[in-house]
Short mmCIF file of C-alpha atoms and ligand atoms in Angstrom, two decimals:
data_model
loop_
_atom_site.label_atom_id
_atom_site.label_comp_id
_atom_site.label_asym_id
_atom_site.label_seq_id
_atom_site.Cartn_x
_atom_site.Cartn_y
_atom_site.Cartn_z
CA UNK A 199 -4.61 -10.11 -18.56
CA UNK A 200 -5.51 -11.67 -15.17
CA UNK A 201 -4.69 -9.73 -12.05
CA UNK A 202 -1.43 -12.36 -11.25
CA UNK A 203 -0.44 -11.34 -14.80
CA UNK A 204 -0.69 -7.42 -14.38
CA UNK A 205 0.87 -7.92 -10.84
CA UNK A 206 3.74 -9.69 -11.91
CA UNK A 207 4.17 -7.97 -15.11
CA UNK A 208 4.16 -4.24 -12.60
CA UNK A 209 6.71 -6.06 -10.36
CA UNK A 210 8.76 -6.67 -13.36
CA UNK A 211 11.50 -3.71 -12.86
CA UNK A 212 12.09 -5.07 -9.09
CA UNK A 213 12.22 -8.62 -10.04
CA UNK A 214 15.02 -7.88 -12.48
CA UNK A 215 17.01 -5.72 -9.86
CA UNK A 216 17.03 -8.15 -7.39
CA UNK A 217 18.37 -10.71 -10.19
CA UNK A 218 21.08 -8.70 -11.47
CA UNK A 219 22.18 -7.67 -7.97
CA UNK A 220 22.08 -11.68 -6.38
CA UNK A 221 22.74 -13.35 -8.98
CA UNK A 222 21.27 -16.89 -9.13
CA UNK A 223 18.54 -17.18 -6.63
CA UNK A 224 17.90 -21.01 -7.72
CA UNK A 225 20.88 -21.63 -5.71
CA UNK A 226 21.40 -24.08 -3.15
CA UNK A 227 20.93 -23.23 0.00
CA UNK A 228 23.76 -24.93 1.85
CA UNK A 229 26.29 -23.30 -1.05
CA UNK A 230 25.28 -19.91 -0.45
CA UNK A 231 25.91 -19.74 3.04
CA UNK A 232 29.44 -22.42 3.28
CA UNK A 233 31.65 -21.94 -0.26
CA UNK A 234 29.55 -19.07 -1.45
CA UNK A 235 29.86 -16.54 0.87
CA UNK A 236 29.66 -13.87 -2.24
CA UNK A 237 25.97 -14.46 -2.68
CA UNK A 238 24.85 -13.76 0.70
CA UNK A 239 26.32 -10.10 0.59
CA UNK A 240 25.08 -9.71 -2.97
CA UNK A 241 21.63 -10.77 -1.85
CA UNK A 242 22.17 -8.25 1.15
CA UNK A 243 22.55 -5.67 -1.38
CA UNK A 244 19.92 -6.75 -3.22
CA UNK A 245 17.69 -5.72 -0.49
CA UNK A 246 19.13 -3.14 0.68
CA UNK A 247 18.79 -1.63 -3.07
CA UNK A 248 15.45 -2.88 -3.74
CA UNK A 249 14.67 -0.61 -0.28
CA UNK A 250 14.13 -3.18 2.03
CA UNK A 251 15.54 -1.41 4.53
CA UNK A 252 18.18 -2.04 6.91
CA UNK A 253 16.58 -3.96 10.30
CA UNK A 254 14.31 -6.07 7.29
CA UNK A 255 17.48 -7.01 5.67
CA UNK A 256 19.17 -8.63 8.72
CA UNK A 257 16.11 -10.00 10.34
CA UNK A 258 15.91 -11.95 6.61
CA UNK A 259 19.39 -13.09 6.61
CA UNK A 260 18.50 -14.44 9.82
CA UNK A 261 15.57 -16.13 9.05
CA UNK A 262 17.45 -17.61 5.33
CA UNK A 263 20.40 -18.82 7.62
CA UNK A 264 18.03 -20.60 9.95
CA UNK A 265 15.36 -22.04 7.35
CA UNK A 266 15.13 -25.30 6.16
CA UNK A 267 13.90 -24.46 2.80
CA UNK A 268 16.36 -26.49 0.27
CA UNK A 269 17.00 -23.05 -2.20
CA UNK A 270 17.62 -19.69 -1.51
CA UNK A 271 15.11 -18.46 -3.17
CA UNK A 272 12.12 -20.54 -1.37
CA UNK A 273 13.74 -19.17 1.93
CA UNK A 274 14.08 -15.47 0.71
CA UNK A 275 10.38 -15.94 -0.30
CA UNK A 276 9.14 -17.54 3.40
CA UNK A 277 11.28 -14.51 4.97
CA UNK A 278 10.09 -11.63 3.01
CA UNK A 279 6.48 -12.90 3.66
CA UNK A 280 7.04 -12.70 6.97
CA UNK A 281 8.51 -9.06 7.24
CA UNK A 282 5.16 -7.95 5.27
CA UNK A 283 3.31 -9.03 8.61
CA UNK A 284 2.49 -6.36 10.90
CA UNK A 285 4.83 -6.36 14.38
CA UNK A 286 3.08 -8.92 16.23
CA UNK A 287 1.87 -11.34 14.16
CA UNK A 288 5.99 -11.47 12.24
CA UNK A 289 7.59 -11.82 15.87
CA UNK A 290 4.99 -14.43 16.46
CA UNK A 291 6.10 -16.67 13.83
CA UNK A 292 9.70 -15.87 13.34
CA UNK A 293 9.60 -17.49 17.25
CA UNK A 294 7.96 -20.32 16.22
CA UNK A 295 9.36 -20.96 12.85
CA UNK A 296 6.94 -20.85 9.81
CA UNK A 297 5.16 -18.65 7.70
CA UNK A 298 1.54 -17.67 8.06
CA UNK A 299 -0.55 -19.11 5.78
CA UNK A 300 -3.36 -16.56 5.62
CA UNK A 301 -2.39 -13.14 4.66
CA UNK A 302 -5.28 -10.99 2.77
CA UNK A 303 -5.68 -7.47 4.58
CA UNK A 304 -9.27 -7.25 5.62
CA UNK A 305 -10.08 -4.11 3.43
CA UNK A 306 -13.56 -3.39 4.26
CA UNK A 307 -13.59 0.05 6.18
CA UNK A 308 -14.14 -0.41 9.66
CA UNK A 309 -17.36 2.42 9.45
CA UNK A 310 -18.28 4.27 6.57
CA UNK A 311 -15.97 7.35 6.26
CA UNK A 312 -12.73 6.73 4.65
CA UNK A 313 -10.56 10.30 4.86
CA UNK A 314 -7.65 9.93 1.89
CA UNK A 315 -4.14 11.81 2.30
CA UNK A 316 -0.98 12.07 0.49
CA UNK A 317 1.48 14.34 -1.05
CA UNK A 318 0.52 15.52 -4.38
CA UNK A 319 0.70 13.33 -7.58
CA UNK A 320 0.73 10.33 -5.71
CA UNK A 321 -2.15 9.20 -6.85
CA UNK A 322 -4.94 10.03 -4.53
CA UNK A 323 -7.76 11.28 -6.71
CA UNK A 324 -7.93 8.45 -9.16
CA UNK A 325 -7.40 5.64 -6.58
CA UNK A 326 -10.67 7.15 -4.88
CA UNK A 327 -12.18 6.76 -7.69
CA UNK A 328 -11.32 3.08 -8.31
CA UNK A 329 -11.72 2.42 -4.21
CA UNK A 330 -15.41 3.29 -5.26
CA UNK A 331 -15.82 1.02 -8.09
CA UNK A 332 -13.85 -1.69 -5.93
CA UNK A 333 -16.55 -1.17 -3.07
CA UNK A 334 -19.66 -1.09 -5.52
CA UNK A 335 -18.63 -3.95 -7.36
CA UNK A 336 -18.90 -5.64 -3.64
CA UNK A 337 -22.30 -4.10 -3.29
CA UNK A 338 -21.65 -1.83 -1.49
CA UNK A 339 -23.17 2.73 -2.28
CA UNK A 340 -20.24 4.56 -2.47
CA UNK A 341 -20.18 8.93 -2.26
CA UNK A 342 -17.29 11.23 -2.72
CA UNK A 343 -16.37 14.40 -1.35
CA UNK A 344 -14.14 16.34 -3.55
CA UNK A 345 -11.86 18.04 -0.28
CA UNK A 346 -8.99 19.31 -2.44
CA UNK A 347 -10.09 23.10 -2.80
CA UNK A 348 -6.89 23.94 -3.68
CA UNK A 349 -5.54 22.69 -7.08
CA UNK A 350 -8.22 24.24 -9.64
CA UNK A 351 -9.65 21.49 -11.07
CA UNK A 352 -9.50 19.25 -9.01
CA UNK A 353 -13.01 19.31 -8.15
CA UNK A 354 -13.77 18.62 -11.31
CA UNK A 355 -11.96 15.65 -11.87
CA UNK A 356 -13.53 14.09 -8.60
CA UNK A 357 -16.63 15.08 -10.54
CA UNK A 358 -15.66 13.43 -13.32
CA UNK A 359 -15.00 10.27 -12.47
CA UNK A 360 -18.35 10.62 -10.14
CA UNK A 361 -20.41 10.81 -13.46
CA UNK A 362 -19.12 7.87 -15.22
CA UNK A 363 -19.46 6.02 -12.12
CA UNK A 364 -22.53 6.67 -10.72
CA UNK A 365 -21.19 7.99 -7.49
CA UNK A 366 -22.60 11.36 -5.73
CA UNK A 367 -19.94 13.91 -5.53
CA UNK A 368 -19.94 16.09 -2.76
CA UNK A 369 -18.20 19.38 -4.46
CA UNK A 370 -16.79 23.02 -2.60
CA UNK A 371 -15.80 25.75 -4.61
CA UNK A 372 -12.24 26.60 -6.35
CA UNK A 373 -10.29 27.75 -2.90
CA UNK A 374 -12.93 27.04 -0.72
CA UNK A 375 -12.58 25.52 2.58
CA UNK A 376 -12.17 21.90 2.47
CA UNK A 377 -13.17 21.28 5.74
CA UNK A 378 -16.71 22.83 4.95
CA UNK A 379 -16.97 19.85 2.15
CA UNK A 380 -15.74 17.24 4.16
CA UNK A 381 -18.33 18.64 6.45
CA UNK A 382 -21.36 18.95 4.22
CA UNK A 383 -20.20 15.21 2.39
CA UNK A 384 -20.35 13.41 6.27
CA UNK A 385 -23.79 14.70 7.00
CA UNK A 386 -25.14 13.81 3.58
CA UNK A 387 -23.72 10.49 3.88
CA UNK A 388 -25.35 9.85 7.02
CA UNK A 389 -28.60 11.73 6.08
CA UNK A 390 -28.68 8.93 3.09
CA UNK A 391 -27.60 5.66 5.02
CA UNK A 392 -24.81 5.74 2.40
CA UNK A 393 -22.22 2.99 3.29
CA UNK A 394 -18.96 4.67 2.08
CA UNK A 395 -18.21 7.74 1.84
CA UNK A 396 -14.23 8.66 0.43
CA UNK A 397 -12.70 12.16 1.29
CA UNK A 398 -10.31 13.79 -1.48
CA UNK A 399 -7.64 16.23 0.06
CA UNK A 400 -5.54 18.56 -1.18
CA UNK A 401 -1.53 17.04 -1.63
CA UNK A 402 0.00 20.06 -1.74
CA UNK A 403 -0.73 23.60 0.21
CA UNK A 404 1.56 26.90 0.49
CA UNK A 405 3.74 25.07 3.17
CA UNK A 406 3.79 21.74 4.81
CA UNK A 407 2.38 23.31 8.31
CA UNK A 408 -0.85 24.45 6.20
CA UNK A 409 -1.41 21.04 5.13
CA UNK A 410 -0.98 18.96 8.35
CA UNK A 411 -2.94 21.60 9.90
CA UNK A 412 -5.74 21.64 7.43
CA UNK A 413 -5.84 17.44 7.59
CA UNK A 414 -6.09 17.72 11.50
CA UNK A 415 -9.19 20.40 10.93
CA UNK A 416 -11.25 18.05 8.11
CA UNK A 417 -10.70 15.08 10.65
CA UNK A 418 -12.35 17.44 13.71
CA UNK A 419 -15.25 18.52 11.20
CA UNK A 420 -15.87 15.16 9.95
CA UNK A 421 -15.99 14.25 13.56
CA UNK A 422 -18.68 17.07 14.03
CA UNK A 423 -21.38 15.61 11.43
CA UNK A 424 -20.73 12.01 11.87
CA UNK A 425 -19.60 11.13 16.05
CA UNK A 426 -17.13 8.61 15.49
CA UNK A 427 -15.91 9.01 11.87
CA UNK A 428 -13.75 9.17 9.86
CA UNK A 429 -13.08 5.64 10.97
CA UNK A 430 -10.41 4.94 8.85
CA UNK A 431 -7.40 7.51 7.37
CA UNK A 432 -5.78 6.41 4.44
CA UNK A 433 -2.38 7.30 3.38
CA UNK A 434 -1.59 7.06 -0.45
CA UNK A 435 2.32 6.74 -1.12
CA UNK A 436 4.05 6.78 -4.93
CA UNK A 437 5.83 3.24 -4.42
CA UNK A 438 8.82 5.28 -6.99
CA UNK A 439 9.51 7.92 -4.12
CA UNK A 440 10.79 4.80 -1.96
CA UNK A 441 12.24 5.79 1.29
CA UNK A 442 11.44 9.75 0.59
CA UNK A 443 8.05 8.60 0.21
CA UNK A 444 8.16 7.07 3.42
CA UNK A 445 9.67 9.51 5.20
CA UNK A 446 6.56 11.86 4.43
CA UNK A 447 4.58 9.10 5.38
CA UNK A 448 5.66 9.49 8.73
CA UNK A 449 4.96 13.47 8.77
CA UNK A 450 1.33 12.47 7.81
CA UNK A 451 0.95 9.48 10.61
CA UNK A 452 2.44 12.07 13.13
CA UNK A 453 -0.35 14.60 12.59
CA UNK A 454 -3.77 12.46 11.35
CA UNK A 455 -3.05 8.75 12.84
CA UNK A 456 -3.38 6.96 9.49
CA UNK A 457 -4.75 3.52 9.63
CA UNK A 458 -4.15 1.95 6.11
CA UNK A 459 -1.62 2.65 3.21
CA UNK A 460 -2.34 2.15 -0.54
CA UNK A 461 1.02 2.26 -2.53
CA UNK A 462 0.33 2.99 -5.92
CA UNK A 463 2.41 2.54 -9.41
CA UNK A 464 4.49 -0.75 -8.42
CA UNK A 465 4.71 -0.79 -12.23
CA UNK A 466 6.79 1.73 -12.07
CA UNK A 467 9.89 1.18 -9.67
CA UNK A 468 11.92 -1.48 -9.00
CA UNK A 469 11.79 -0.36 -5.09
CA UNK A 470 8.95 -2.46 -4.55
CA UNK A 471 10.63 -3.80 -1.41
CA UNK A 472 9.33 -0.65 0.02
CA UNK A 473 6.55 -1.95 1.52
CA UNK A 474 8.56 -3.89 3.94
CA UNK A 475 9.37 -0.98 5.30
CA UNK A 476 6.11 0.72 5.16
CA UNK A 477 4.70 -2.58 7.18
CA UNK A 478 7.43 -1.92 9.66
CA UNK A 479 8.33 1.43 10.31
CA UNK A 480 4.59 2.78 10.52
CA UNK A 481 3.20 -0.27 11.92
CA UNK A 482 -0.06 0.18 9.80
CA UNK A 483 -1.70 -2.21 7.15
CA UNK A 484 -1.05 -1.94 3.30
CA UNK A 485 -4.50 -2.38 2.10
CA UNK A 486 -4.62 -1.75 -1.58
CA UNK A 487 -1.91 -2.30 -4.11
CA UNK A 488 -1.80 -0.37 -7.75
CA UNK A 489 0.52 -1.65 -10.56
CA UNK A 490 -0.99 0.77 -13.02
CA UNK A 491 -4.02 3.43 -14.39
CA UNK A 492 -7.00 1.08 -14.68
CA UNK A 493 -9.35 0.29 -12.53
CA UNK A 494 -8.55 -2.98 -12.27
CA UNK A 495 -5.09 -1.96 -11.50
CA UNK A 496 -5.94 -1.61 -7.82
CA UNK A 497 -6.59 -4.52 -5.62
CA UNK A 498 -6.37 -5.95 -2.46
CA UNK A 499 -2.90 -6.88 -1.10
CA UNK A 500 -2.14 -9.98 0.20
CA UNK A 501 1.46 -10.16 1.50
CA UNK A 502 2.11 -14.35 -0.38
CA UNK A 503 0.73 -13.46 -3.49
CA UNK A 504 2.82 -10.22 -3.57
CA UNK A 505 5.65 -12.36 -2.78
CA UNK A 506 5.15 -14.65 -5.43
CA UNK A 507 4.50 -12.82 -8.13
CA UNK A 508 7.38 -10.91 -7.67
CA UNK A 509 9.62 -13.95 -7.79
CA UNK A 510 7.05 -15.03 -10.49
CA UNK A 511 6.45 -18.29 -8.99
CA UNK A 512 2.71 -19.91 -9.62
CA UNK A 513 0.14 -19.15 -7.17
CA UNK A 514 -2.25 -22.11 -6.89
CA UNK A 515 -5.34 -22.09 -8.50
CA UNK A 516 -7.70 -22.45 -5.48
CA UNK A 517 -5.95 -19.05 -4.20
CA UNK A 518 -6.02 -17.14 -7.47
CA UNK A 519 -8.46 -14.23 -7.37
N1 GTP B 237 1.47 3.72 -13.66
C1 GTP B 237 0.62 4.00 -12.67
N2 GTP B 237 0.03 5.21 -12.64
C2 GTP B 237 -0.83 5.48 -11.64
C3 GTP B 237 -1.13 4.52 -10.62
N3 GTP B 237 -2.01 5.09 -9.77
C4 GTP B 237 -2.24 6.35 -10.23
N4 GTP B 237 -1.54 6.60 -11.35
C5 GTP B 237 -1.49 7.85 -12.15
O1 GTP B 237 -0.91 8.91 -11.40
C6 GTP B 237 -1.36 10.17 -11.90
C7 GTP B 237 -1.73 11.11 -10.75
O2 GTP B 237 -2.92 10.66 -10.16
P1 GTP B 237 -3.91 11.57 -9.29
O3 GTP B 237 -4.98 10.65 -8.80
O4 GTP B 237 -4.34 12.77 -10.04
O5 GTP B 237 -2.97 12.01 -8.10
P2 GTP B 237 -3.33 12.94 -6.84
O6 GTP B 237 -2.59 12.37 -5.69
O7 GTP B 237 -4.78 13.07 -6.70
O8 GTP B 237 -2.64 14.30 -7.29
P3 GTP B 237 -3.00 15.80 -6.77
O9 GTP B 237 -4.47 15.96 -6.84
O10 GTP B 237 -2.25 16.69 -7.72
O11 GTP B 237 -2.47 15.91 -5.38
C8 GTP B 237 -2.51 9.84 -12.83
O12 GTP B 237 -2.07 9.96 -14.15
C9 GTP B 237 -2.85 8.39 -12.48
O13 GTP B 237 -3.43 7.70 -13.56
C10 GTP B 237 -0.49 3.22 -10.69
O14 GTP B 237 -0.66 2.33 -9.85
N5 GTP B 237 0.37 3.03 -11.74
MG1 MG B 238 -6.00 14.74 -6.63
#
């Protein structure tokens, strides 16, 4: 299977909600809005259940009402694009009118430490570990630092996946402090001229407090061996926790600014219209995109061909990755 093929195939359990909720999306345009008044609040429900999110779902009924697309279903595509722009760049062409036409997230870190948070089981561990084969297969040297001291084990996994790839792991003890790792894995990264270096943390500590506080601490450290880093925080969010999932998000941005979000297991919800709301209410980039446990799973995201393949409409060749 291709990458279109997995993608779609993920965004297969919010492709069917969004049918069964709006009914016929081939539908005239002109009929939904003049003798069809039914569709337009099914499709608002739609959204709203696919977790869209409120201010998303008028700003689109907006745009559908005003678009001179001939379906409903080319203008709910245009308008959703659009909402998966960051702030600017969507009020920017909702003024003027069209879609952009270039959409990939630039994903290559901005310098060379990359500190990864999120609540526990959301995937964090084994994204790092496919971030790093991402990044080498780009040729780039790639180093870990196994920060989550406080799950046994999970050290070891880091370590793990570190063997088979060929990637130093930077590792603490069981219940050590994970700011001492974070510490020792920034100055052997810059002691090596290693490009990347990813960050493991823990998801879970004995209260909420603990964690925020500890994130804020490894960000200081890091800071310490490396002036300037880490450049980029990454937040990983469980795409099935939907709006919960993004109301921690907002706990983590308030106490280490995040600056990209990787939403993992898309195959697994048919939320996927979370990421509008990701997009908009934390006014950060999504970066990666994971639709299910294999490396390949994990790629860039680019806001059109998200689109598409969740309406599972062709994406030209010349564009296909
Ligand atoms: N279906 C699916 N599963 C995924 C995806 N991404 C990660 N997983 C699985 O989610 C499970 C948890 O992943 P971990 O990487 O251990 O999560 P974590 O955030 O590090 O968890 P803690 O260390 O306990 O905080 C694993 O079984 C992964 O294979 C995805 O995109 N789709
Ligand atoms: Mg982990």
């Amino acid at each position: 299977m291709t990458w279109l093929e997995r993608l779609r195939d993920g965004l297969s359990k919010t492709r069917k909600q969004l049918n069964d909720s709006a009914g016929n999306l081939g539908n005239d345009l002109r009929d939904v809005f003049t003798n069809r008044l039914d569709s337009i609040e099914d499709l608002e429900y739609a959204l709203i259940a696919a977790d869209v999110g409120r201010a998303a779902t008028e700003e689109i009924l907006e745009d559908i009402k005003a678009s001179d697309k001939s379906n409903l279903q080319e203008a709910l595509m245009e308008a959703l694009t659009l909402q998966l722009e960051p702030d600017a760049r969507r009020a920017q062409f909702r003024k003027l009118g069209f879609s952009p036409d270039a959409s990939r997230t630039v994903v290559d870190p901005k310098g060379h430490v990359v500190m990864v948070v999120g609540v526990n089981g959301v995937g964090k561990t084994t994204t790092i570990a496919k971030l790093g084969e991402y990044y080498m297969g780009r040729g780039k040297t790639v180093m870990f630092a196994a920060g989550d001291t406080f799950r046994a084990a999970a050290g070891a996994q880091l370590g793990v996946w570190g063997e088979r790839l060929g990637v130093p792991v930077v590792q603490g003890a069981d219940g050590g402090d994970p700011a001492a790792v974070a510490f020792d894995g920034a100055t052997a990264r810059a002691a090596r001229g290693t490009d990347l270096l990813f960050i493991d943390t823990a998801g879970r500590l004995h209260n909420k407090h603990n964690l925020m506080e500890e994130l804020k601490k490894v960000r200081r450290v890091v800071d310490k061996a490396d002036p300037g880093e880490p450049t980029e925080v990454w937040l990983v969010l469980d795409a099935v926790t939907g709006q919960n999932g993004l109301a921690q998000a907002k706990k983590f941005h308030e106490a280490t600014p995040i600056t990209g979000v990787i939403v993992t297991k898309l195959d697994g919800t048919a939320k996927g219209g979370i990421l509008v709301p990701i997009v908009r209410e934390l006014g950060v980039p999504i970066k990666f995109i994971g639709v299910g446990e294999r490396a390949e799973d994990l790629r860039p995201f680019d806001s059109r061909e998200f689109v598409r393949a969740l309406f599972d409409v062709d994406v030209p060749q010349a564009e296909a990755r």
